[in-house]
Amino acid sequence: NRIKYIGVADDITSHQKALLEGLLSPRRFKLLMDQEVLNPDDVYSPLEFLTDVQSGVFAEIKGKEPKVDVLRRQLQRAYLDHLKNELNPKDSAGPKITFPFGDGGTVSATSRNTDFVAAARAGLAKLGEELPAAIARSRDPLTLAHLRECQRDVEEILNPRK
């Protein structure tokens, strides 16, 4: 703290974004889909996975009087930005990721050829239902403004303007 005052939150946010990108990558969803093929009776579905990630990111909204601190607000914005970029990409194919495969070949994945899009839309719809109740319980003015902005973002992601 004696050396660096400005940019501490930015450093943490960049680490949070990198972690989110790894968790919500097309590769991870491809692996979840493969697991469903290999072991359909004991599967951790892409929807369950995304719901768990989202519940962790937005854990505060379940509280009696939700209060979201600055780092968590940035994490929540990064999460919504990531979903927005994946669900409504400027390039209709979305980002393409190629990763090594066991036999020396490669496998390509995009969010469009995994269950990510369906899971993300379902997760956002659930979040859109939970935010109004959290807004009603929140007493912190900045948290209230943030949650209202999140609600607008969710609506915009699910129903983009053409």
PDB file of C-alpha atoms in Angstrom:
ATOM      1  CA  ASN A   1       0.000   0.000   0.000  1.00  0.00           C
ATOM      2  CA  ARG A   2       2.935   2.357   0.501  1.00  0.00           C
ATOM      3  CA  ILE A   3       4.104   1.892  -3.051  1.00  0.00           C
ATOM      4  CA  LYS A   4       0.936   1.555  -5.112  1.00  0.00           C
ATOM      5  CA  TYR A   5      -2.382   3.249  -4.458  1.00  0.00           C
ATOM      6  CA  ILE A   6      -3.783   3.614  -7.956  1.00  0.00           C
ATOM      7  CA  GLY A   7      -4.680   0.552  -9.980  1.00  0.00           C
ATOM      8  CA  VAL A   8      -4.964  -2.037  -7.213  1.00  0.00           C
ATOM      9  CA  ALA A   9      -8.575  -2.768  -8.124  1.00  0.00           C
ATOM     10  CA  ASP A  10      -7.591  -2.973 -11.809  1.00  0.00           C
ATOM     11  CA  ASP A  11      -4.979  -5.631 -11.036  1.00  0.00           C
ATOM     12  CA  ILE A  12      -7.504  -7.737  -9.177  1.00  0.00           C
ATOM     13  CA  THR A  13     -10.112  -7.222 -11.881  1.00  0.00           C
ATOM     14  CA  SER A  14      -7.727  -8.411 -14.588  1.00  0.00           C
ATOM     15  CA  HIS A  15      -7.135 -11.622 -12.614  1.00  0.00           C
ATOM     16  CA  GLN A  16     -10.879 -12.058 -12.116  1.00  0.00           C
ATOM     17  CA  LYS A  17     -11.519 -11.617 -15.851  1.00  0.00           C
ATOM     18  CA  ALA A  18      -8.853 -14.164 -16.738  1.00  0.00           C
ATOM     19  CA  LEU A  19     -10.372 -16.672 -14.329  1.00  0.00           C
ATOM     20  CA  LEU A  20     -13.863 -16.073 -15.730  1.00  0.00           C
ATOM     21  CA  GLU A  21     -12.640 -16.505 -19.301  1.00  0.00           C
ATOM     22  CA  GLY A  22     -11.076 -19.821 -18.333  1.00  0.00           C
ATOM     23  CA  LEU A  23     -14.174 -21.028 -16.511  1.00  0.00           C
ATOM     24  CA  LEU A  24     -16.546 -19.949 -19.269  1.00  0.00           C
ATOM     25  CA  SER A  25     -14.397 -20.971 -22.228  1.00  0.00           C
ATOM     26  CA  PRO A  26     -15.726 -22.999 -25.161  1.00  0.00           C
ATOM     27  CA  ARG A  27     -13.116 -25.646 -24.301  1.00  0.00           C
ATOM     28  CA  ARG A  28     -14.561 -26.136 -20.814  1.00  0.00           C
ATOM     29  CA  PHE A  29     -18.085 -26.508 -22.202  1.00  0.00           C
ATOM     30  CA  LYS A  30     -16.808 -28.944 -24.832  1.00  0.00           C
ATOM     31  CA  LEU A  31     -15.299 -31.028 -22.006  1.00  0.00           C
ATOM     32  CA  LEU A  32     -18.588 -30.969 -20.087  1.00  0.00           C
ATOM     33  CA  MET A  33     -20.425 -32.137 -23.207  1.00  0.00           C
ATOM     34  CA  ASP A  34     -17.880 -34.929 -23.742  1.00  0.00           C
ATOM     35  CA  GLN A  35     -18.374 -36.063 -20.152  1.00  0.00           C
ATOM     36  CA  GLU A  36     -22.106 -36.329 -20.812  1.00  0.00           C
ATOM     37  CA  VAL A  37     -21.406 -38.605 -23.784  1.00  0.00           C
ATOM     38  CA  LEU A  38     -18.936 -40.762 -21.845  1.00  0.00           C
ATOM     39  CA  ASN A  39     -20.911 -41.028 -18.619  1.00  0.00           C
ATOM     40  CA  PRO A  40     -24.546 -39.948 -19.122  1.00  0.00           C
ATOM     41  CA  ASP A  41     -25.727 -41.304 -15.755  1.00  0.00           C
ATOM     42  CA  ASP A  42     -23.343 -39.187 -13.678  1.00  0.00           C
ATOM     43  CA  VAL A  43     -23.061 -35.868 -15.452  1.00  0.00           C
ATOM     44  CA  TYR A  44     -22.311 -32.323 -14.311  1.00  0.00           C
ATOM     45  CA  SER A  45     -24.233 -30.538 -17.017  1.00  0.00           C
ATOM     46  CA  PRO A  46     -23.170 -27.275 -18.642  1.00  0.00           C
ATOM     47  CA  LEU A  47     -26.309 -25.685 -17.182  1.00  0.00           C
ATOM     48  CA  GLU A  48     -25.457 -26.847 -13.658  1.00  0.00           C
ATOM     49  CA  PHE A  49     -21.893 -25.613 -14.097  1.00  0.00           C
ATOM     50  CA  LEU A  50     -22.909 -22.183 -15.370  1.00  0.00           C
ATOM     51  CA  THR A  51     -25.550 -21.878 -12.636  1.00  0.00           C
ATOM     52  CA  ASP A  52     -22.904 -22.652 -10.001  1.00  0.00           C
ATOM     53  CA  VAL A  53     -20.492 -20.076 -11.443  1.00  0.00           C
ATOM     54  CA  GLN A  54     -23.232 -17.459 -11.656  1.00  0.00           C
ATOM     55  CA  SER A  55     -24.415 -18.186  -8.107  1.00  0.00           C
ATOM     56  CA  GLY A  56     -20.879 -17.644  -6.872  1.00  0.00           C
ATOM     57  CA  VAL A  57     -20.425 -14.419  -8.821  1.00  0.00           C
ATOM     58  CA  PHE A  58     -23.748 -13.025  -7.594  1.00  0.00           C
ATOM     59  CA  ALA A  59     -23.741 -14.566  -4.094  1.00  0.00           C
ATOM     60  CA  GLU A  60     -24.544 -11.239  -2.427  1.00  0.00           C
ATOM     61  CA  ILE A  61     -28.001 -10.946  -4.010  1.00  0.00           C
ATOM     62  CA  LYS A  62     -29.273 -13.763  -1.814  1.00  0.00           C
ATOM     63  CA  GLY A  63     -28.469 -11.825   1.378  1.00  0.00           C
ATOM     64  CA  LYS A  64     -30.991 -10.145   3.674  1.00  0.00           C
ATOM     65  CA  GLU A  65     -29.740  -6.665   2.692  1.00  0.00           C
ATOM     66  CA  PRO A  66     -27.491  -7.116  -0.341  1.00  0.00           C
ATOM     67  CA  LYS A  67     -24.319  -5.047  -0.309  1.00  0.00           C
ATOM     68  CA  VAL A  68     -21.765  -5.535  -3.076  1.00  0.00           C
ATOM     69  CA  ASP A  69     -18.240  -4.179  -2.624  1.00  0.00           C
ATOM     70  CA  VAL A  70     -16.165  -2.605  -5.393  1.00  0.00           C
ATOM     71  CA  LEU A  71     -14.260  -5.765  -6.375  1.00  0.00           C
ATOM     72  CA  ARG A  72     -17.390  -7.875  -6.491  1.00  0.00           C
ATOM     73  CA  ARG A  73     -19.169  -5.209  -8.568  1.00  0.00           C
ATOM     74  CA  GLN A  74     -16.296  -5.364 -11.051  1.00  0.00           C
ATOM     75  CA  LEU A  75     -16.463  -9.167 -11.097  1.00  0.00           C
ATOM     76  CA  GLN A  76     -20.205  -9.076 -11.738  1.00  0.00           C
ATOM     77  CA  ARG A  77     -19.771  -6.547 -14.554  1.00  0.00           C
ATOM     78  CA  ALA A  78     -16.996  -8.682 -16.060  1.00  0.00           C
ATOM     79  CA  TYR A  79     -19.282 -11.733 -15.939  1.00  0.00           C
ATOM     80  CA  LEU A  80     -22.110  -9.911 -17.708  1.00  0.00           C
ATOM     81  CA  ASP A  81     -19.693  -8.415 -20.257  1.00  0.00           C
ATOM     82  CA  HIS A  82     -18.320 -11.882 -21.000  1.00  0.00           C
ATOM     83  CA  LEU A  83     -21.800 -13.316 -21.551  1.00  0.00           C
ATOM     84  CA  LYS A  84     -22.772 -10.328 -23.680  1.00  0.00           C
ATOM     85  CA  ASN A  85     -19.715 -10.787 -25.914  1.00  0.00           C
ATOM     86  CA  GLU A  86     -20.351 -14.515 -26.251  1.00  0.00           C
ATOM     87  CA  LEU A  87     -24.109 -14.359 -26.827  1.00  0.00           C
ATOM     88  CA  ASN A  88     -24.142 -11.307 -29.070  1.00  0.00           C
ATOM     89  CA  PRO A  89     -20.761 -11.374 -30.845  1.00  0.00           C
ATOM     90  CA  LYS A  90     -19.927  -8.854 -33.519  1.00  0.00           C
ATOM     91  CA  ASP A  91     -18.651 -11.791 -35.620  1.00  0.00           C
ATOM     92  CA  SER A  92     -21.596 -14.180 -36.025  1.00  0.00           C
ATOM     93  CA  ALA A  93     -19.406 -17.253 -35.503  1.00  0.00           C
ATOM     94  CA  GLY A  94     -18.053 -16.041 -32.170  1.00  0.00           C
ATOM     95  CA  PRO A  95     -14.484 -16.577 -31.051  1.00  0.00           C
ATOM     96  CA  LYS A  96     -12.949 -19.861 -32.217  1.00  0.00           C
ATOM     97  CA  ILE A  97     -10.608 -21.738 -29.891  1.00  0.00           C
ATOM     98  CA  THR A  98      -8.415 -24.606 -31.046  1.00  0.00           C
ATOM     99  CA  PHE A  99      -6.932 -26.953 -28.472  1.00  0.00           C
ATOM    100  CA  PRO A 100      -4.813 -30.116 -28.644  1.00  0.00           C
ATOM    101  CA  PHE A 101      -6.485 -33.489 -28.746  1.00  0.00           C
ATOM    102  CA  GLY A 102      -5.147 -36.765 -27.345  1.00  0.00           C
ATOM    103  CA  ASP A 103      -4.028 -38.242 -30.693  1.00  0.00           C
ATOM    104  CA  GLY A 104      -1.963 -35.191 -31.650  1.00  0.00           C
ATOM    105  CA  GLY A 105      -4.738 -33.518 -33.641  1.00  0.00           C
ATOM    106  CA  THR A 106      -6.740 -30.487 -32.660  1.00  0.00           C
ATOM    107  CA  VAL A 107     -10.360 -29.786 -31.826  1.00  0.00           C
ATOM    108  CA  SER A 108     -11.993 -26.439 -32.468  1.00  0.00           C
ATOM    109  CA  ALA A 109     -14.688 -25.008 -30.258  1.00  0.00           C
ATOM    110  CA  THR A 110     -16.768 -21.909 -30.313  1.00  0.00           C
ATOM    111  CA  SER A 111     -19.500 -20.913 -27.910  1.00  0.00           C
ATOM    112  CA  ARG A 112     -21.930 -21.538 -30.755  1.00  0.00           C
ATOM    113  CA  ASN A 113     -21.093 -25.240 -31.110  1.00  0.00           C
ATOM    114  CA  THR A 114     -21.359 -26.019 -27.399  1.00  0.00           C
ATOM    115  CA  ASP A 115     -24.191 -25.864 -24.869  1.00  0.00           C
ATOM    116  CA  PHE A 116     -22.836 -22.531 -23.631  1.00  0.00           C
ATOM    117  CA  VAL A 117     -25.414 -20.353 -25.401  1.00  0.00           C
ATOM    118  CA  ALA A 118     -28.419 -22.282 -24.093  1.00  0.00           C
ATOM    119  CA  ALA A 119     -26.975 -22.503 -20.575  1.00  0.00           C
ATOM    120  CA  ALA A 120     -26.033 -18.819 -20.545  1.00  0.00           C
ATOM    121  CA  ARG A 121     -29.479 -17.707 -21.679  1.00  0.00           C
ATOM    122  CA  ALA A 122     -31.148 -19.902 -19.035  1.00  0.00           C
ATOM    123  CA  GLY A 123     -28.768 -18.603 -16.364  1.00  0.00           C
ATOM    124  CA  LEU A 124     -29.361 -14.996 -17.337  1.00  0.00           C
ATOM    125  CA  ALA A 125     -33.128 -15.520 -17.315  1.00  0.00           C
ATOM    126  CA  LYS A 126     -32.840 -16.841 -13.750  1.00  0.00           C
ATOM    127  CA  LEU A 127     -30.630 -13.911 -12.745  1.00  0.00           C
ATOM    128  CA  GLY A 128     -33.157 -11.544 -14.288  1.00  0.00           C
ATOM    129  CA  GLU A 129     -35.815 -13.048 -12.014  1.00  0.00           C
ATOM    130  CA  GLU A 130     -33.610 -12.802  -8.885  1.00  0.00           C
ATOM    131  CA  LEU A 131     -32.388  -9.220  -9.289  1.00  0.00           C
ATOM    132  CA  PRO A 132     -35.701  -7.404  -8.606  1.00  0.00           C
ATOM    133  CA  ALA A 133     -36.014  -9.051  -5.180  1.00  0.00           C
ATOM    134  CA  ALA A 134     -32.389  -8.180  -4.349  1.00  0.00           C
ATOM    135  CA  ILE A 135     -32.988  -4.592  -5.456  1.00  0.00           C
ATOM    136  CA  ALA A 136     -36.027  -4.380  -3.190  1.00  0.00           C
ATOM    137  CA  ARG A 137     -33.972  -5.574  -0.181  1.00  0.00           C
ATOM    138  CA  SER A 138     -30.856  -3.483  -0.806  1.00  0.00           C
ATOM    139  CA  ARG A 139     -30.277  -0.413   1.380  1.00  0.00           C
ATOM    140  CA  ASP A 140     -26.806   0.556   0.109  1.00  0.00           C
ATOM    141  CA  PRO A 141     -27.157   3.292  -2.557  1.00  0.00           C
ATOM    142  CA  LEU A 142     -24.193   2.150  -4.678  1.00  0.00           C
ATOM    143  CA  THR A 143     -25.249  -1.490  -4.509  1.00  0.00           C
ATOM    144  CA  LEU A 144     -28.745  -0.457  -5.485  1.00  0.00           C
ATOM    145  CA  ALA A 145     -27.471   1.475  -8.516  1.00  0.00           C
ATOM    146  CA  HIS A 146     -25.195  -1.425  -9.481  1.00  0.00           C
ATOM    147  CA  LEU A 147     -27.951  -4.036  -9.234  1.00  0.00           C
ATOM    148  CA  ARG A 148     -30.281  -1.880 -11.309  1.00  0.00           C
ATOM    149  CA  GLU A 149     -27.546  -1.579 -13.937  1.00  0.00           C
ATOM    150  CA  CYS A 150     -27.066  -5.356 -13.851  1.00  0.00           C
ATOM    151  CA  GLN A 151     -30.801  -5.779 -14.376  1.00  0.00           C
ATOM    152  CA  ARG A 152     -30.647  -3.491 -17.430  1.00  0.00           C
ATOM    153  CA  ASP A 153     -27.620  -5.392 -18.745  1.00  0.00           C
ATOM    154  CA  VAL A 154     -29.361  -8.760 -18.378  1.00  0.00           C
ATOM    155  CA  GLU A 155     -32.393  -7.444 -20.242  1.00  0.00           C
ATOM    156  CA  GLU A 156     -30.184  -6.017 -23.010  1.00  0.00           C
ATOM    157  CA  ILE A 157     -28.207  -9.251 -23.374  1.00  0.00           C
ATOM    158  CA  LEU A 158     -31.338 -11.387 -23.592  1.00  0.00           C
ATOM    159  CA  ASN A 159     -33.161  -8.924 -25.864  1.00  0.00           C
ATOM    160  CA  PRO A 160     -30.531  -7.011 -27.854  1.00  0.00           C
ATOM    161  CA  ARG A 161     -31.540  -4.044 -29.899  1.00  0.00           C
ATOM    162  CA  LYS A 162     -31.043  -4.646 -33.574  1.00  0.00           C
TER     163      LYS A 162
END
